[in-house]
Amino acid sequence: MSDPLVSRMRQFGTTIFAEMSALAVRTGSINLGQGFPDTDGPPAMLERAVEAIRSGANQYPPGPGVPELRQAVAEHRRRHYDLAYDPDGEVLVTVGATEAIAASVLALCEPGDEVIAFEPYYDSYAASIALAGARLVAVTLRPVQGRFTFDPDELRAAVTPRTRAILVNSPHNPTGTVFTAEELGLIAELCQERDLVAITDEVYEHLTFDGVEHIPMATLPGMRERTVMIASAGKTFSVTGWKTGWVCAPPELVRAVQTVKQFLTFTANGPWQLAVAYGLREELDWVADLRAGLEGKRDRLMSGLAAAGFEVLKPAGTYFVQTDIRPLGFTDGLELTRRLPELAGVVAIPTQVFYDHPDRGRHFVRFAFCKKDEVIDEAVTRLKRLGA
Ligand code: PMP
Ligand code: GLN
């Protein structure tokens, strides 16, 4: 039989995260590839999920999400960002940020529409845009004085009459850039001038370092009404397997996204929603400790990678570090990461797979630092073999 997969999805194959995590398991390597912590979320929040199952919260929750979580999300947005969202009509719970992104793109983009995203971009963006029959237009982030950023003229030139939306991920995976007020302002200006929707992926909102604070696009003047703000419990509470995310947006945008979402999954799982509502209300101190701990891990991994011979680019957020592999004599990150288990017993992510222009990212490799200190130290010890 010829390939049964629809043509618009054929370029996607297996995600790099699945490929590299399988490689880590197969070779017994240390996995600094796929971004997931090796320690658990807040114990009382985990207990809440267990209690919710035991107390019978096991049937379909309402389509928009359980009221407790929608209320907790709205309270969190107000307390943290001074953003007011009505839990009834402006908050929608999704199966992780991944579903929120897919449903938003499917709901808002006609076939042939263009969506701008900054490359390197999180892999699900391209697939969601392809599913919608829309076209991804990539604007490249390049290191300028050690920090990945975009050229405002390139961004401006990327907008055409077919542009429908800009996907903005800050803190940015995989570069670790946290967009400044000025960068966000440029994007916001374009959105308003050209009547575009901003779909913002803010899953790393709490994971910023060195006193840098995340600024939600919706807080910029004129942007709340045209922003679909997406977040998730996975990174905030170290529960990436819970797949509980949410959208905050004006009612007409939420209605559009929910119209699609209800036919993807109808609703998200109930017990985890109740537990995440508890987390948002009671566990933000735990999140502050996580963030402080991650900052130390970032520094630990960065100095280790530098000692191993990589050029290291310092992230202001997320739990990923970008490295330039050329000082070690390598030029192709995909080739290197496929050989890394055999060379050093470590797994990492080749950044080039997140580009429409892979040449621009060929020499970058991403390492995750959301791991125990001893795991980071052992990985670094092994990576020092590369330069030996
Ligand atoms: N966006 C980005 C930038 C991510 O790194 C991830 C991975 N956590 C997601 C979205 C997906 O989030 P979730 O697991 O909540 O679907
Ligand atoms: N967000 C995680 C990362 O970037 C992995 C997500 C996934 O496996 N799809 O590494």
XYZ file of C-alpha atoms and ligand atoms in Angstrom:
414
model
C 0.000 0.000 0.000
C 1.264 3.479 -0.736
C 1.718 5.763 2.262
C -1.765 6.137 3.762
C -0.800 9.367 5.554
C -2.297 12.534 4.092
C 0.264 14.441 2.083
C 0.176 17.544 4.258
C 1.474 15.515 7.216
C 4.084 13.431 5.418
C 6.988 15.707 6.155
C 6.489 15.300 9.901
C 7.334 11.661 10.747
C 8.223 10.987 14.389
C 8.903 13.987 16.630
C 12.521 14.605 17.506
C 11.591 14.283 21.200
C 10.230 10.759 20.732
C 13.208 9.803 18.550
C 15.779 11.089 21.006
C 14.085 9.754 24.156
C 13.869 6.309 22.513
C 17.568 6.593 21.644
C 18.346 7.417 25.293
C 16.412 4.371 26.529
C 17.922 2.073 23.876
C 21.486 3.117 24.643
C 21.134 3.708 28.398
C 22.282 7.301 27.879
C 21.607 10.296 30.099
C 18.647 12.078 28.543
C 19.196 15.835 28.344
C 17.025 15.869 25.215
C 13.271 15.928 25.744
C 12.396 18.568 28.313
C 10.872 16.879 31.348
C 11.984 17.111 34.964
C 13.291 14.047 36.801
C 11.651 15.111 40.058
C 7.956 15.368 40.907
C 5.575 18.281 41.314
C 4.304 19.617 44.683
C 3.319 16.607 46.838
C 0.047 18.141 48.092
C -0.996 18.835 44.503
C -0.277 15.227 43.502
C -2.340 14.121 46.497
C -5.229 16.273 45.254
C -5.318 14.335 42.002
C -5.461 11.048 43.914
C -8.206 12.389 46.187
C -10.157 13.617 43.165
C -10.094 10.127 41.642
C -11.057 8.513 44.958
C -13.898 10.948 45.488
C -15.490 10.079 42.164
C -14.531 12.997 39.888
C -14.228 10.473 37.095
C -16.925 11.350 34.569
C -16.844 13.934 31.758
C -16.042 17.393 33.097
C -17.847 20.303 31.398
C -16.489 21.107 27.913
C -14.869 24.446 28.871
C -13.195 22.838 31.907
C -14.099 22.353 35.572
C -15.287 25.624 37.134
C -12.681 25.418 39.948
C -9.821 25.448 37.465
C -11.289 28.192 35.272
C -11.759 30.279 38.406
C -8.213 29.553 39.616
C -6.768 30.461 36.198
C -8.679 33.755 36.192
C -7.513 34.554 39.745
C -3.929 33.724 38.802
C -4.020 35.970 35.718
C -5.419 38.819 37.767
C -3.004 38.441 40.676
C 0.078 37.886 38.580
C -0.450 40.107 35.558
C -3.388 42.322 36.475
C -5.306 40.787 33.590
C -9.028 40.223 34.057
C -10.589 37.186 32.372
C -14.107 35.975 33.038
C -13.885 32.315 34.084
C -17.221 31.798 32.315
C -16.513 32.493 28.674
C -12.932 33.759 28.615
C -11.105 30.687 29.956
C -11.000 27.301 28.244
C -9.210 24.242 29.632
C -7.383 22.106 27.070
C -5.407 18.879 26.880
C -2.078 20.605 27.431
C -0.831 23.637 25.569
C -0.396 21.370 22.554
C -4.135 20.998 22.076
C -4.662 24.698 22.761
C -2.222 25.585 19.985
C -3.708 23.104 17.519
C -7.298 24.135 18.278
C -6.413 27.839 18.024
C -4.726 27.476 14.658
C -7.478 25.199 13.312
C -10.144 27.587 14.574
C -8.639 30.821 13.305
C -6.841 30.016 10.042
C -8.425 29.358 6.674
C -6.552 27.156 4.197
C -3.958 29.357 2.514
C -3.679 31.777 5.417
C -0.206 32.494 6.712
C 0.971 32.200 10.296
C 4.239 33.794 11.363
C 6.383 31.942 13.911
C 9.900 32.595 15.122
C 12.355 29.880 14.178
C 13.690 27.749 15.723
C 10.074 26.961 16.720
C 8.431 24.322 18.901
C 7.679 21.426 16.579
C 3.915 21.254 17.040
C 3.470 24.700 15.454
C 4.396 23.520 11.982
C 2.223 20.426 12.258
C -0.817 22.350 13.544
C -0.446 24.918 10.790
C -0.148 22.154 8.189
C -3.275 20.437 9.557
C -5.157 23.694 9.047
C -3.899 23.864 5.456
C -2.270 27.163 6.360
C 1.324 28.183 5.716
C 4.026 28.808 8.289
C 6.216 31.822 7.588
C 9.358 31.635 9.691
C 11.191 34.678 11.031
C 14.633 33.681 12.251
C 15.972 34.327 15.733
C 19.726 34.820 15.629
C 22.222 35.266 18.464
C 23.121 38.903 18.990
C 25.605 39.325 21.842
C 24.771 35.857 23.088
C 20.966 36.239 23.040
C 18.620 35.049 20.300
C 16.511 37.846 18.840
C 14.796 38.871 15.592
C 15.392 41.624 13.093
C 12.353 43.967 13.196
C 12.615 44.587 9.449
C 12.513 40.862 8.727
C 9.434 40.531 10.898
C 7.731 43.431 9.159
C 8.605 42.016 5.733
C 7.117 38.649 6.664
C 3.596 40.086 6.970
C 1.517 39.779 3.786
C -2.186 40.249 3.035
C -2.598 36.529 3.813
C -1.091 36.741 7.298
C -3.692 35.809 9.878
C -1.732 35.297 13.089
C 1.636 35.522 14.809
C 2.588 32.686 17.102
C 4.670 34.128 19.912
C 6.454 31.806 22.314
C 8.091 33.596 25.230
C 9.974 32.401 27.229
C 11.107 30.756 24.034
C 11.786 27.071 23.497
C 14.388 26.133 22.289
C 16.502 29.326 22.562
C 15.676 30.433 26.131
C 15.006 34.007 25.024
C 12.465 35.979 27.036
C 11.129 38.714 24.790
C 11.615 42.236 26.147
C 8.875 44.858 26.355
C 10.435 46.441 23.287
C 10.389 43.224 21.227
C 6.817 42.494 22.280
C 5.911 46.093 21.457
C 7.137 45.672 17.875
C 5.054 42.531 17.451
C 2.034 44.195 19.066
C 2.320 47.190 16.761
C 2.310 44.929 13.701
C -0.650 42.928 15.002
C -2.666 46.115 15.360
C -1.523 47.715 12.111
C -2.230 44.575 10.076
C -5.168 43.218 12.073
C -3.484 39.991 13.171
C -4.245 37.679 16.068
C -1.425 36.908 18.512
C -1.413 33.285 19.629
C 0.937 33.268 22.595
C 2.555 30.148 23.970
C 3.474 31.023 27.553
C 4.085 27.551 28.997
C 7.382 28.704 30.565
C 5.837 31.877 32.059
C 7.215 31.131 35.542
C 10.604 29.787 34.502
C 12.698 32.934 34.070
C 16.056 33.780 35.633
C 18.338 36.611 36.775
C 15.351 38.738 37.775
C 13.955 38.746 34.213
C 10.150 38.698 34.318
C 7.858 37.280 31.673
C 5.567 39.870 30.096
C 2.333 38.480 28.634
C 1.487 39.948 25.234
C -2.083 40.540 26.447
C -0.815 43.163 28.920
C 0.373 45.431 26.083
C -1.981 48.266 25.097
C -4.526 47.134 22.531
C -3.490 43.476 22.689
C -5.845 41.794 25.152
C -8.640 41.846 22.590
C -6.556 40.142 19.881
C -4.498 37.692 21.935
C -5.116 34.001 22.503
C -3.016 33.415 25.615
C -1.970 29.815 26.145
C -0.382 28.229 29.220
C -0.087 24.847 30.853
C 0.543 23.139 34.177
C 3.217 20.837 32.755
C 6.247 23.099 33.112
C 4.987 25.274 35.970
C 4.395 22.343 38.319
C 6.783 19.730 36.871
C 3.914 17.500 35.747
C 4.493 17.276 31.998
C 2.476 14.056 31.853
C -0.688 15.701 33.149
C -1.411 17.466 29.862
C -3.564 20.168 31.406
C -3.444 23.545 29.695
C -5.680 26.563 29.179
C -6.558 29.395 26.857
C -7.465 32.907 28.019
C -8.958 35.235 25.421
C -11.978 37.424 24.691
C -15.270 35.484 24.408
C -15.445 35.387 20.604
C -11.918 33.965 20.344
C -12.536 31.424 23.116
C -15.794 30.389 21.426
C -13.936 29.818 18.157
C -11.205 27.758 19.810
C -13.732 25.779 21.829
C -15.762 24.967 18.736
C -12.738 23.097 17.395
C -11.534 21.776 20.752
C -14.839 20.063 21.501
C -14.372 17.807 18.467
C -10.715 17.058 19.135
C -11.142 15.846 22.713
C -14.466 17.339 23.878
C -13.013 17.950 27.319
C -9.817 17.531 29.342
C -9.365 14.981 32.144
C -11.165 15.860 35.382
C -9.020 14.819 38.378
C -5.980 16.653 37.059
C -7.966 19.824 36.504
C -9.007 19.825 40.155
C -5.425 19.249 41.258
C -4.078 22.031 39.023
C -6.712 24.432 40.422
C -5.260 23.650 43.855
C -1.716 24.151 42.509
C -2.477 27.588 41.052
C -4.013 28.686 44.346
C -1.670 27.103 46.867
C 1.632 26.126 45.319
C 3.140 29.253 43.786
C 5.786 29.318 46.527
C 6.777 25.860 45.389
C 7.039 27.260 41.844
C 9.273 30.100 43.089
C 11.596 27.489 44.621
C 11.554 25.514 41.381
C 12.575 28.603 39.471
C 15.424 29.400 41.888
C 16.614 25.802 41.742
C 16.500 25.809 37.945
C 18.604 28.949 37.793
C 21.326 27.096 39.704
C 20.987 24.093 37.406
C 21.256 26.340 34.382
C 24.524 27.757 35.685
C 25.772 24.300 36.574
C 25.078 22.891 33.119
C 26.355 25.996 31.351
C 29.725 25.941 33.091
C 30.018 22.187 32.533
C 29.243 22.495 28.835
C 31.712 25.354 28.492
C 34.372 23.250 30.239
C 33.577 20.422 27.798
C 34.366 22.777 24.907
C 30.946 23.967 23.719
C 30.147 27.608 23.116
C 27.210 28.192 25.424
C 24.390 30.721 24.952
C 22.841 31.833 28.207
C 19.040 31.429 28.418
C 16.947 33.924 30.413
C 14.094 31.421 30.693
C 12.829 27.844 29.995
C 14.958 24.880 30.946
C 17.076 24.629 27.857
C 20.584 25.763 26.943
C 21.692 26.262 23.361
C 25.249 25.373 22.451
C 27.322 25.983 19.362
C 29.180 22.752 18.593
C 31.770 24.201 16.197
C 34.498 24.850 18.800
C 34.560 21.055 19.297
C 35.144 20.510 15.597
C 31.582 19.420 14.738
C 29.407 21.189 12.192
C 26.136 19.224 12.035
C 24.039 18.979 15.200
C 21.758 16.247 13.855
C 24.710 14.060 13.005
C 26.327 14.782 16.370
C 23.196 14.105 18.461
C 22.623 10.782 16.679
C 26.190 9.771 17.573
C 26.275 11.341 21.032
C 25.170 8.171 22.889
C 28.083 6.262 21.381
C 30.534 9.155 21.782
C 29.549 10.242 25.287
C 26.492 8.365 26.603
C 24.352 11.505 26.495
C 21.281 12.484 24.471
C 20.519 16.053 23.318
C 18.284 17.728 20.737
C 19.542 18.981 17.359
C 18.156 22.506 17.053
C 18.158 22.477 13.241
C 14.949 20.398 13.134
C 13.047 23.439 14.428
C 13.912 25.598 11.417
C 12.444 26.104 7.967
C 16.003 27.133 7.112
C 17.981 24.282 8.775
C 21.291 25.789 7.643
C 20.735 28.607 10.104
C 20.614 26.182 13.026
C 22.849 23.347 11.876
C 25.554 24.059 14.441
C 23.274 24.396 17.473
C 22.431 21.626 19.938
C 19.974 21.979 22.828
C 20.553 20.501 26.302
C 17.885 20.382 29.056
C 18.833 21.244 32.639
C 15.607 20.242 34.459
C 17.505 17.301 35.964
C 19.023 16.372 39.320
C 22.427 17.970 39.968
C 24.150 14.594 39.981
C 22.640 13.779 36.578
C 23.870 17.083 35.149
C 27.326 16.487 36.644
C 27.572 12.968 35.241
C 26.431 14.170 31.800
C 29.072 16.891 31.842
C 31.796 14.426 32.882
C 30.838 12.242 29.949
C 30.646 15.143 27.503
C 34.216 16.109 28.355
C 35.248 13.004 26.367
C 34.232 14.845 23.197
C 37.117 17.265 23.396
C 39.637 14.696 24.643
N 4.892 24.833 23.863
C 6.186 24.756 24.180
C 7.097 25.867 23.802
C 6.679 23.621 24.834
O 7.967 23.532 25.139
C 5.773 22.589 25.154
C 6.283 21.347 25.824
N 5.910 21.400 27.140
C 4.439 22.717 24.821
C 4.031 23.857 24.156
C 3.445 21.659 25.105
O 2.873 21.778 26.353
P 1.891 20.667 26.914
O 2.719 19.534 27.399
O 1.136 21.354 27.993
O 1.009 20.245 25.799
N 8.403 20.506 25.439
C 9.367 19.460 25.543
C 10.651 19.891 24.852
O 10.681 20.854 24.173
C 8.957 18.140 24.955
C 7.590 18.018 24.442
C 7.363 16.778 23.640
O 7.951 15.736 23.870
N 6.510 16.888 22.677
O 11.623 19.205 24.978
